[in-house]
Amino acid sequence: MDRLLIEGGVRLRGHVAVSGSKNAALPILAATILCDGECRIRNVPDLRDVNTMMEVLRTLGVAAERNADGSISTRVLDESPIEAPYKLVSTMRGSISVMGPLLAKRHRARVSLPGGCNFGVRPIDLHVKGLKALGARIEVEHGYLVAQAGELRGTEIYLGGAFGSTVLGTANVLCGAVLARGTTVIENSACEPEVEDLANFLVAAGAKIRGFGTCKLVVEGVERLNGIEYSIIPDRIEAGTFLLAGAITGGEVTVDGARMDHLFAVVDKMRECGVEVTSMPGGARARLNGRPRPTEVTTLPYPGVPTDLQAQLMALLSIADGISIVTEKIYPDRFIHVAELDRLGARIRKEGPNAIIEGVPALSGAEVMASDLRASAALVLAGLVAHGETIVNRVYHIDRGYERLEEKLQKLGARIHRDKA
Ligand code: EPU
C-alpha cells in the first residue's frame, strides 16, 4: 500500500488551484441517468471515488468516459440494468445516489446497502422515507434496497432526522421529484452548496426547481430531462484544507478558485484562531504568524462548520496556545484521528461527541495510519508542521478525495513524497 513521507517544518508559500468538488460531482454524475442524450460534465476531479461512480454508471448501462480535456461524458445506452452491486457500493457510500435517478427513470432499483463506515453508523432511513413518500415501494432483501414505483407522484416531504438534514438523501429525493407527476415540496432539505449544484445541473437539464440553496425545495415534475454541458463547483473542503495547511505551517497560501461564500463558517473559525484570511480576486489567502489561538468548534449542517473539515481544524488546534473544544454534531464517532494525532504529540481527549484539545508548542513526526479521507488530510497537515519525519500509511483514503495532494503541496514548498508500494 502506498504511503506518504513528510519532512515537517517548511512554511508553505504560494498559490494552489482548487479542483472540482467531489461531493458535487458524485450525485451529478448519478443524475445523468435521468437525462436523454449526452451529458458533458466539466471540472470533475480525477479521484478514486469519481472512478468508482463511473464504474457504477457503466454497470447501469451508461457509457461514462473521461475526455482529453478532463471532462466526463455520459450517455445512457441501456435502461434495463437496475442494480448497483455490493462490491462497488461498499467501497463508496456515494453510490447510493443512483437510487433516486433509477426509480424516477427506470421505475425500479436494486441498490446494495452501503453498510457502516470508518466513522460509525450512517443510516439511510431518510432516503427511504422520502422516496416512499413519492410513491415507491422499498424493501430490504439480502442486503439490497429493492425499490419499485409505477409513476412517482409529487407530495410534501419532511426530510429532517436526529442529526439534521441529509445531503445525499436530499439528492435522491430531488432526483425522484424532478420526473414525478405534480409538485413536490421537500422541507428541511440540505442546503449544502453541493446540493445547490445538483439542483442547478437539473434545472439546466430542464427540471423545474425553486428554493435551491435554502432548506425548502419546491419541484414541479417535468416529462423529460435533456443531455447538457455543466461545470462542477470548486471543492470547498479541499480549499479549506489548503487554507489550513498554510495556517498550520505558519506560512501564506493562496487558494485559486476557492469560493469564500462557501467557506464562511470555517473562515470565521480560522480568524478566531488568529489566522489572517483574505478574499482575493478569484480565490482566498490564509496567513498565520506564531501559534494559533484556541477556540471552540461545533460541526453543523451548512452553513455551519462542515464535519468534513473537523479533523483538519483539530490538527490546527493541536498546536494552539491554549485549550480548544471540538464538538461533532453530524457524526458523533468521527474521531479516529484523535489517537493518531496523539501519536504525533498532540494532547487530545475524546469525551462523547467532544474532543478537548490541549494545544502543545510542537508536534513530533511519527508513523501514523489514515482511517478515512478527512482524517488522512488532518494527519498530513499535522505532519507538515511536526518536527522530523511523519509517515502516513493507507494513503488510498486520500486518493478517494484529494486530487494529486502531494504534488499540490510540493508546489507550495512541502517536503512530501509518495512511497509506492
Ligand atoms: N442521516 C440519517 N438518516 C439518513 C441519512 C443521514 O440519520 O437517511 C444522518 C447521518 O447519520 C448524519 C447526518 O444525517 O448524522 C448527515 O448525513 P448526510 O446524509 O448528510 O451524509 P451523506 O449525504 O451520506 C455527505 C458527504 C459526506 C459528508 C456528509 C455531511 C458525499 C458523497 N458525502 O454524506 O462527505 O460528511 O454529507 O456533510 O457527498 C467526505 O467527503 O469525506 C464525506 C464523508
mmCIF file of C-alpha atoms in Angstrom, residues 92-413:
data_model
loop_
_atom_site.group_PDB
_atom_site.id
_atom_site.type_symbol
_atom_site.label_atom_id
_atom_site.label_comp_id
_atom_site.label_asym_id
_atom_site.label_seq_id
_atom_site.Cartn_x
_atom_site.Cartn_y
_atom_site.Cartn_z
ATOM 1 C CA MET A 92 -18.111 4.178 -1.790
ATOM 2 C CA ARG A 93 -21.292 5.181 0.016
ATOM 3 C CA GLY A 94 -21.907 7.964 -2.514
ATOM 4 C CA SER A 95 -23.075 5.205 -4.930
ATOM 5 C CA ILE A 96 -26.400 5.293 -3.062
ATOM 6 C CA SER A 97 -27.186 8.439 -5.031
ATOM 7 C CA VAL A 98 -28.173 6.358 -8.084
ATOM 8 C CA MET A 99 -31.291 5.229 -6.203
ATOM 9 C CA GLY A 100 -33.473 8.307 -6.894
ATOM 10 C CA PRO A 101 -32.464 8.613 -10.577
ATOM 11 C CA LEU A 102 -33.076 4.887 -11.182
ATOM 12 C CA LEU A 103 -36.518 4.980 -9.598
ATOM 13 C CA ALA A 104 -37.534 8.122 -11.453
ATOM 14 C CA LYS A 105 -36.341 6.977 -14.869
ATOM 15 C CA ARG A 106 -36.440 3.183 -14.803
ATOM 16 C CA HIS A 107 -39.105 2.712 -12.105
ATOM 17 C CA ARG A 108 -37.044 0.033 -10.390
ATOM 18 C CA ALA A 109 -33.805 -0.028 -8.422
ATOM 19 C CA ARG A 110 -31.751 -2.613 -6.595
ATOM 20 C CA VAL A 111 -29.046 -0.852 -4.654
ATOM 21 C CA SER A 112 -26.789 -2.529 -2.132
ATOM 22 C CA LEU A 113 -26.998 -1.202 1.416
ATOM 23 C CA PRO A 114 -23.650 0.513 1.965
ATOM 24 C CA GLY A 115 -23.047 -0.785 5.496
ATOM 25 C CA GLY A 116 -21.038 1.126 8.114
ATOM 26 C CA CYS A 117 -18.018 3.253 7.548
ATOM 27 C CA ASN A 118 -14.903 4.149 9.488
ATOM 28 C CA PHE A 119 -16.660 6.815 11.452
ATOM 29 C CA GLY A 120 -19.708 4.901 12.577
ATOM 30 C CA VAL A 121 -23.250 4.044 11.606
ATOM 31 C CA ARG A 122 -24.580 6.012 8.663
ATOM 32 C CA PRO A 123 -28.294 5.285 8.259
ATOM 33 C CA ILE A 124 -30.278 5.820 5.060
ATOM 34 C CA ASP A 125 -33.758 5.860 6.591
ATOM 35 C CA LEU A 126 -34.409 9.404 5.336
ATOM 36 C CA HIS A 127 -33.599 8.437 1.722
ATOM 37 C CA VAL A 128 -36.122 5.612 2.045
ATOM 38 C CA LYS A 129 -38.726 7.801 3.760
ATOM 39 C CA GLY A 130 -38.514 10.457 1.050
ATOM 40 C CA LEU A 131 -38.696 8.048 -1.880
ATOM 41 C CA LYS A 132 -41.578 6.147 -0.271
ATOM 42 C CA ALA A 133 -43.443 9.440 0.123
ATOM 43 C CA LEU A 134 -43.104 9.857 -3.668
ATOM 44 C CA GLY A 135 -44.878 6.529 -4.088
ATOM 45 C CA ALA A 136 -42.049 3.980 -4.229
ATOM 46 C CA ARG A 137 -42.303 0.586 -2.529
ATOM 47 C CA ILE A 138 -38.988 -0.230 -0.889
ATOM 48 C CA GLU A 139 -37.926 -3.429 0.908
ATOM 49 C CA VAL A 140 -34.611 -4.699 2.185
ATOM 50 C CA GLU A 141 -33.798 -8.080 0.643
ATOM 51 C CA HIS A 142 -30.488 -9.913 1.055
ATOM 52 C CA GLY A 143 -28.565 -6.745 1.849
ATOM 53 C CA TYR A 144 -30.136 -4.766 -1.005
ATOM 54 C CA LEU A 145 -32.688 -1.981 -1.087
ATOM 55 C CA VAL A 146 -35.205 -3.193 -3.626
ATOM 56 C CA ALA A 147 -37.435 -0.396 -4.870
ATOM 57 C CA GLN A 148 -40.282 -0.184 -7.362
ATOM 58 C CA ALA A 149 -42.629 2.535 -8.430
ATOM 59 C CA GLY A 150 -45.136 2.911 -11.251
ATOM 60 C CA GLU A 151 -45.055 6.640 -11.626
ATOM 61 C CA LEU A 152 -43.653 8.803 -8.818
ATOM 62 C CA ARG A 153 -46.121 11.400 -7.536
ATOM 63 C CA GLY A 154 -45.325 14.807 -6.059
ATOM 64 C CA THR A 155 -46.089 15.355 -2.384
ATOM 65 C CA GLU A 156 -44.902 17.161 0.744
ATOM 66 C CA ILE A 157 -41.919 15.570 2.448
ATOM 67 C CA TYR A 158 -40.178 16.462 5.701
ATOM 68 C CA LEU A 159 -36.587 15.275 5.365
ATOM 69 C CA GLY A 160 -35.040 16.051 8.766
ATOM 70 C CA GLY A 161 -33.637 13.495 11.201
ATOM 71 C CA ALA A 162 -31.934 13.412 14.589
ATOM 72 C CA PHE A 163 -28.778 14.929 13.062
ATOM 73 C CA GLY A 164 -30.475 17.474 10.838
ATOM 74 C CA SER A 165 -30.801 17.362 7.074
ATOM 75 C CA THR A 166 -29.250 14.794 4.757
ATOM 76 C CA VAL A 167 -27.108 15.714 1.746
ATOM 77 C CA LEU A 168 -27.371 12.572 -0.366
ATOM 78 C CA GLY A 169 -30.894 11.881 0.922
ATOM 79 C CA THR A 170 -31.945 15.272 -0.450
ATOM 80 C CA ALA A 171 -30.143 14.464 -3.716
ATOM 81 C CA ASN A 172 -32.027 11.173 -4.074
ATOM 82 C CA VAL A 173 -35.441 12.648 -3.312
ATOM 83 C CA LEU A 174 -34.788 15.650 -5.557
ATOM 84 C CA CYS A 175 -33.867 13.354 -8.442
ATOM 85 C CA GLY A 176 -37.031 11.363 -7.809
ATOM 86 C CA ALA A 177 -39.164 14.506 -7.715
ATOM 87 C CA VAL A 178 -37.933 16.102 -10.951
ATOM 88 C CA LEU A 179 -39.711 13.481 -13.094
ATOM 89 C CA ALA A 180 -42.624 12.878 -10.675
ATOM 90 C CA ARG A 181 -46.173 13.886 -11.567
ATOM 91 C CA GLY A 182 -47.138 17.167 -9.874
ATOM 92 C CA THR A 183 -45.463 19.264 -7.205
ATOM 93 C CA THR A 184 -43.060 18.053 -4.520
ATOM 94 C CA VAL A 185 -42.125 20.161 -1.522
ATOM 95 C CA ILE A 186 -39.034 18.981 0.372
ATOM 96 C CA GLU A 187 -38.935 20.594 3.812
ATOM 97 C CA ASN A 188 -35.640 20.572 5.733
ATOM 98 C CA SER A 189 -33.761 19.760 2.559
ATOM 99 C CA ALA A 190 -29.981 20.034 2.813
ATOM 100 C CA CYS A 191 -28.758 23.426 1.594
ATOM 101 C CA GLU A 192 -25.093 22.474 1.135
ATOM 102 C CA PRO A 193 -23.500 24.041 -1.979
ATOM 103 C CA GLU A 194 -23.200 20.519 -3.425
ATOM 104 C CA VAL A 195 -26.998 20.087 -3.301
ATOM 105 C CA GLU A 196 -27.416 23.519 -4.857
ATOM 106 C CA ASP A 197 -25.016 22.462 -7.614
ATOM 107 C CA LEU A 198 -27.090 19.344 -8.278
ATOM 108 C CA ALA A 199 -30.247 21.495 -8.460
ATOM 109 C CA ASN A 200 -28.500 23.861 -10.892
ATOM 110 C CA PHE A 201 -27.492 20.895 -13.044
ATOM 111 C CA LEU A 202 -31.042 19.520 -13.043
ATOM 112 C CA VAL A 203 -32.537 22.917 -13.907
ATOM 113 C CA ALA A 204 -30.061 23.317 -16.770
ATOM 114 C CA ALA A 205 -31.228 19.895 -17.999
ATOM 115 C CA GLY A 206 -34.872 21.029 -17.970
ATOM 116 C CA ALA A 207 -36.099 20.428 -14.390
ATOM 117 C CA LYS A 208 -38.287 22.956 -12.570
ATOM 118 C CA ILE A 209 -36.943 23.590 -9.077
ATOM 119 C CA ARG A 210 -37.317 26.585 -6.766
ATOM 120 C CA GLY A 211 -35.661 27.371 -3.476
ATOM 121 C CA PHE A 212 -32.277 25.815 -4.056
ATOM 122 C CA GLY A 213 -29.657 26.896 -1.600
ATOM 123 C CA THR A 214 -32.433 27.021 1.050
ATOM 124 C CA CYS A 215 -33.942 24.341 3.282
ATOM 125 C CA LYS A 216 -37.190 24.168 1.273
ATOM 126 C CA LEU A 217 -37.130 22.848 -2.258
ATOM 127 C CA VAL A 218 -40.196 23.072 -4.476
ATOM 128 C CA VAL A 219 -40.154 20.854 -7.551
ATOM 129 C CA GLU A 220 -42.638 20.799 -10.437
ATOM 130 C CA GLY A 221 -42.284 17.471 -12.204
ATOM 131 C CA VAL A 222 -41.414 17.534 -15.925
ATOM 132 C CA GLU A 223 -41.677 14.851 -18.637
ATOM 133 C CA ARG A 224 -38.011 14.570 -19.508
ATOM 134 C CA LEU A 225 -34.524 15.963 -18.960
ATOM 135 C CA ASN A 226 -32.011 16.676 -21.708
ATOM 136 C CA GLY A 227 -28.315 15.943 -22.018
ATOM 137 C CA ILE A 228 -26.301 19.093 -21.247
ATOM 138 C CA GLU A 229 -22.843 20.505 -20.575
ATOM 139 C CA TYR A 230 -22.243 21.502 -16.985
ATOM 140 C CA SER A 231 -19.303 22.623 -14.859
ATOM 141 C CA ILE A 232 -18.941 21.462 -11.232
ATOM 142 C CA ILE A 233 -18.310 23.990 -8.405
ATOM 143 C CA PRO A 234 -14.886 24.172 -6.715
ATOM 144 C CA ASP A 235 -14.304 21.809 -3.793
ATOM 145 C CA ARG A 236 -14.831 23.822 -0.603
ATOM 146 C CA ILE A 237 -13.389 21.059 1.569
ATOM 147 C CA GLU A 238 -10.187 20.833 -0.465
ATOM 148 C CA ALA A 239 -9.951 24.655 -0.459
ATOM 149 C CA GLY A 240 -10.415 24.733 3.326
ATOM 150 C CA THR A 241 -7.767 22.041 3.740
ATOM 151 C CA PHE A 242 -5.191 24.106 1.799
ATOM 152 C CA LEU A 243 -6.033 27.292 3.712
ATOM 153 C CA LEU A 244 -5.481 25.321 6.918
ATOM 154 C CA ALA A 245 -2.214 23.927 5.521
ATOM 155 C CA GLY A 246 -0.977 27.486 5.036
ATOM 156 C CA ALA A 247 -2.028 28.409 8.576
ATOM 157 C CA ILE A 248 -0.698 25.363 10.414
ATOM 158 C CA THR A 249 2.761 25.753 8.882
ATOM 159 C CA GLY A 250 2.882 29.470 9.712
ATOM 160 C CA GLY A 251 3.063 30.228 6.008
ATOM 161 C CA GLU A 252 0.943 32.010 3.421
ATOM 162 C CA VAL A 253 -1.150 30.066 0.922
ATOM 163 C CA THR A 254 -3.479 31.429 -1.746
ATOM 164 C CA VAL A 255 -6.103 29.002 -2.982
ATOM 165 C CA ASP A 256 -7.029 29.969 -6.531
ATOM 166 C CA GLY A 257 -10.666 29.242 -7.319
ATOM 167 C CA ALA A 258 -11.747 28.982 -3.662
ATOM 168 C CA ARG A 259 -15.271 30.322 -3.097
ATOM 169 C CA MET A 260 -15.237 32.390 0.106
ATOM 170 C CA ASP A 261 -19.054 32.368 0.096
ATOM 171 C CA HIS A 262 -18.925 28.572 0.596
ATOM 172 C CA LEU A 263 -16.394 28.836 3.421
ATOM 173 C CA PHE A 264 -17.784 31.495 5.783
ATOM 174 C CA ALA A 265 -18.036 29.341 8.910
ATOM 175 C CA VAL A 266 -14.549 27.874 8.505
ATOM 176 C CA VAL A 267 -13.007 31.243 7.723
ATOM 177 C CA ASP A 268 -14.725 32.686 10.800
ATOM 178 C CA LYS A 269 -13.181 29.956 12.981
ATOM 179 C CA MET A 270 -9.766 30.420 11.392
ATOM 180 C CA ARG A 271 -9.953 34.154 12.108
ATOM 181 C CA GLU A 272 -10.869 33.411 15.735
ATOM 182 C CA CYS A 273 -7.639 31.424 15.850
ATOM 183 C CA GLY A 274 -5.690 34.445 14.611
ATOM 184 C CA VAL A 275 -5.335 33.310 11.013
ATOM 185 C CA GLU A 276 -5.485 36.191 8.556
ATOM 186 C CA VAL A 277 -7.854 35.061 5.821
ATOM 187 C CA THR A 278 -8.290 37.399 2.877
ATOM 188 C CA SER A 279 -10.683 37.244 -0.014
ATOM 189 C CA MET A 280 -8.700 37.625 -3.254
ATOM 190 C CA PRO A 281 -9.974 38.094 -6.805
ATOM 191 C CA GLY A 282 -10.886 34.514 -7.732
ATOM 192 C CA GLY A 283 -9.677 32.928 -4.511
ATOM 193 C CA ALA A 284 -8.708 33.197 -0.858
ATOM 194 C CA ARG A 285 -5.466 33.539 1.070
ATOM 195 C CA ALA A 286 -4.549 32.371 4.583
ATOM 196 C CA ARG A 287 -1.575 33.526 6.620
ATOM 197 C CA LEU A 288 -0.581 32.968 10.240
ATOM 198 C CA ASN A 289 2.247 34.359 12.327
ATOM 199 C CA GLY A 290 3.049 32.472 15.522
ATOM 200 C CA ARG A 291 0.836 29.896 17.224
ATOM 201 C CA PRO A 292 -2.902 29.795 16.611
ATOM 202 C CA ARG A 293 -5.257 30.890 19.396
ATOM 203 C CA PRO A 294 -7.556 28.208 20.852
ATOM 204 C CA THR A 295 -11.273 28.177 20.068
ATOM 205 C CA GLU A 296 -14.489 26.141 20.211
ATOM 206 C CA VAL A 297 -15.744 24.442 17.072
ATOM 207 C CA THR A 298 -19.087 22.706 16.530
ATOM 208 C CA THR A 299 -19.785 20.955 13.241
ATOM 209 C CA LEU A 300 -23.251 21.517 11.813
ATOM 210 C CA PRO A 301 -25.095 21.189 8.521
ATOM 211 C CA TYR A 302 -24.374 24.043 6.071
ATOM 212 C CA PRO A 303 -23.841 26.949 6.591
ATOM 213 C CA GLY A 304 -22.177 25.694 9.814
ATOM 214 C CA VAL A 305 -18.637 24.339 10.071
ATOM 215 C CA PRO A 306 -18.584 21.194 7.893
ATOM 216 C CA THR A 307 -17.840 17.848 9.510
ATOM 217 C CA ASP A 308 -15.525 17.242 6.527
ATOM 218 C CA LEU A 309 -13.129 19.899 7.895
ATOM 219 C CA GLN A 310 -13.380 18.902 11.567
ATOM 220 C CA ALA A 311 -10.246 16.734 11.608
ATOM 221 C CA GLN A 312 -8.162 19.320 9.730
ATOM 222 C CA LEU A 313 -9.277 22.097 12.135
ATOM 223 C CA MET A 314 -8.359 19.810 15.010
ATOM 224 C CA ALA A 315 -4.853 19.450 13.594
ATOM 225 C CA LEU A 316 -4.522 23.249 13.683
ATOM 226 C CA LEU A 317 -5.895 23.457 17.231
ATOM 227 C CA SER A 318 -3.472 20.767 18.410
ATOM 228 C CA ILE A 319 -0.699 23.396 18.308
ATOM 229 C CA ALA A 320 -2.840 26.287 19.623
ATOM 230 C CA ASP A 321 -1.790 28.354 22.590
ATOM 231 C CA GLY A 322 -4.445 27.026 24.996
ATOM 232 C CA ILE A 323 -7.372 24.616 25.289
ATOM 233 C CA SER A 324 -9.920 24.117 22.490
ATOM 234 C CA ILE A 325 -13.115 22.084 22.281
ATOM 235 C CA VAL A 326 -14.410 20.425 19.130
ATOM 236 C CA THR A 327 -17.976 19.085 19.123
ATOM 237 C CA GLU A 328 -19.071 16.782 16.308
ATOM 238 C CA LYS A 329 -22.815 17.132 15.703
ATOM 239 C CA ILE A 330 -23.067 15.250 12.421
ATOM 240 C CA TYR A 331 -21.089 12.066 13.082
ATOM 241 C CA PRO A 332 -20.507 11.735 16.862
ATOM 242 C CA ASP A 333 -17.964 8.933 16.295
ATOM 243 C CA ARG A 334 -15.863 10.704 13.681
ATOM 244 C CA PHE A 335 -12.802 10.909 15.931
ATOM 245 C CA ILE A 336 -10.499 8.060 14.882
ATOM 246 C CA HIS A 337 -7.862 10.659 14.001
ATOM 247 C CA VAL A 338 -7.592 11.663 17.678
ATOM 248 C CA ALA A 339 -5.414 8.690 18.619
ATOM 249 C CA GLU A 340 -3.250 9.175 15.526
ATOM 250 C CA LEU A 341 -2.791 12.920 16.193
ATOM 251 C CA ASP A 342 -1.809 11.962 19.746
ATOM 252 C CA ARG A 343 0.917 9.722 18.258
ATOM 253 C CA LEU A 344 2.310 12.914 16.742
ATOM 254 C CA GLY A 345 2.478 14.514 20.178
ATOM 255 C CA ALA A 346 -0.932 16.202 20.301
ATOM 256 C CA ARG A 347 -2.838 16.164 23.601
ATOM 257 C CA ILE A 348 -6.434 15.405 22.724
ATOM 258 C CA ARG A 349 -9.011 13.638 24.866
ATOM 259 C CA LYS A 350 -12.315 12.430 23.475
ATOM 260 C CA GLU A 351 -15.394 12.706 25.663
ATOM 261 C CA GLY A 352 -18.591 11.597 23.906
ATOM 262 C CA PRO A 353 -19.112 13.778 20.836
ATOM 263 C CA ASN A 354 -16.481 16.258 22.099
ATOM 264 C CA ALA A 355 -12.725 16.414 21.846
ATOM 265 C CA ILE A 356 -10.770 18.502 24.307
ATOM 266 C CA ILE A 357 -7.545 19.696 22.806
ATOM 267 C CA GLU A 358 -4.737 20.992 24.965
ATOM 268 C CA GLY A 359 -2.529 22.800 22.497
ATOM 269 C CA VAL A 360 1.181 21.872 22.508
ATOM 270 C CA PRO A 361 4.036 24.070 21.260
ATOM 271 C CA ALA A 362 5.247 21.469 18.769
ATOM 272 C CA LEU A 363 4.359 18.087 17.259
ATOM 273 C CA SER A 364 6.898 15.377 16.551
ATOM 274 C CA GLY A 365 6.886 13.198 13.444
ATOM 275 C CA ALA A 366 5.843 9.548 13.709
ATOM 276 C CA GLU A 367 4.317 6.721 11.699
ATOM 277 C CA VAL A 368 0.517 7.029 11.601
ATOM 278 C CA MET A 369 -2.451 5.333 9.975
ATOM 279 C CA ALA A 370 -5.063 7.080 7.834
ATOM 280 C CA SER A 371 -8.563 5.890 8.775
ATOM 281 C CA ASP A 372 -10.800 7.907 6.464
ATOM 282 C CA LEU A 373 -10.423 10.559 3.846
ATOM 283 C CA ARG A 374 -10.612 13.689 6.007
ATOM 284 C CA ALA A 375 -8.749 12.111 8.936
ATOM 285 C CA SER A 376 -5.909 11.395 6.494
ATOM 286 C CA ALA A 377 -5.822 15.031 5.439
ATOM 287 C CA ALA A 378 -5.548 16.046 9.101
ATOM 288 C CA LEU A 379 -2.577 13.717 9.572
ATOM 289 C CA VAL A 380 -0.870 15.213 6.538
ATOM 290 C CA LEU A 381 -1.427 18.740 7.927
ATOM 291 C CA ALA A 382 -0.024 17.680 11.295
ATOM 292 C CA GLY A 383 2.939 16.010 9.547
ATOM 293 C CA LEU A 384 3.693 19.260 7.680
ATOM 294 C CA VAL A 385 4.344 21.074 10.957
ATOM 295 C CA ALA A 386 5.762 18.200 13.056
ATOM 296 C CA HIS A 387 9.491 18.025 13.754
ATOM 297 C CA GLY A 388 11.172 15.224 11.801
ATOM 298 C CA GLU A 389 9.584 12.620 9.569
ATOM 299 C CA THR A 390 5.921 11.596 9.507
ATOM 300 C CA ILE A 391 4.812 8.543 7.589
ATOM 301 C CA VAL A 392 1.119 8.364 6.707
ATOM 302 C CA ASN A 393 0.039 4.818 5.880
ATOM 303 C CA ARG A 394 -3.090 3.749 3.952
ATOM 304 C CA VAL A 395 -2.937 6.683 1.584
ATOM 305 C CA TYR A 396 -5.675 5.171 -0.566
ATOM 306 C CA HIS A 397 -8.137 7.040 1.645
ATOM 307 C CA ILE A 398 -6.618 10.341 0.484
ATOM 308 C CA ASP A 399 -6.755 9.265 -3.154
ATOM 309 C CA ARG A 400 -10.528 8.911 -2.808
ATOM 310 C CA GLY A 401 -10.998 12.633 -2.354
ATOM 311 C CA TYR A 402 -7.884 14.788 -2.875
ATOM 312 C CA GLU A 403 -6.611 15.209 -6.416
ATOM 313 C CA ARG A 404 -2.781 14.999 -6.588
ATOM 314 C CA LEU A 405 -2.469 16.146 -2.977
ATOM 315 C CA GLU A 406 1.274 15.643 -2.608
ATOM 316 C CA GLU A 407 2.002 17.303 -5.957
ATOM 317 C CA LYS A 408 -0.016 20.379 -4.951
ATOM 318 C CA LEU A 409 1.692 20.535 -1.549
ATOM 319 C CA GLN A 410 5.130 20.148 -3.141
ATOM 320 C CA LYS A 411 4.398 23.215 -5.284
ATOM 321 C CA LEU A 412 3.836 25.130 -2.047
ATOM 322 C CA GLY A 413 7.253 24.022 -0.809
#
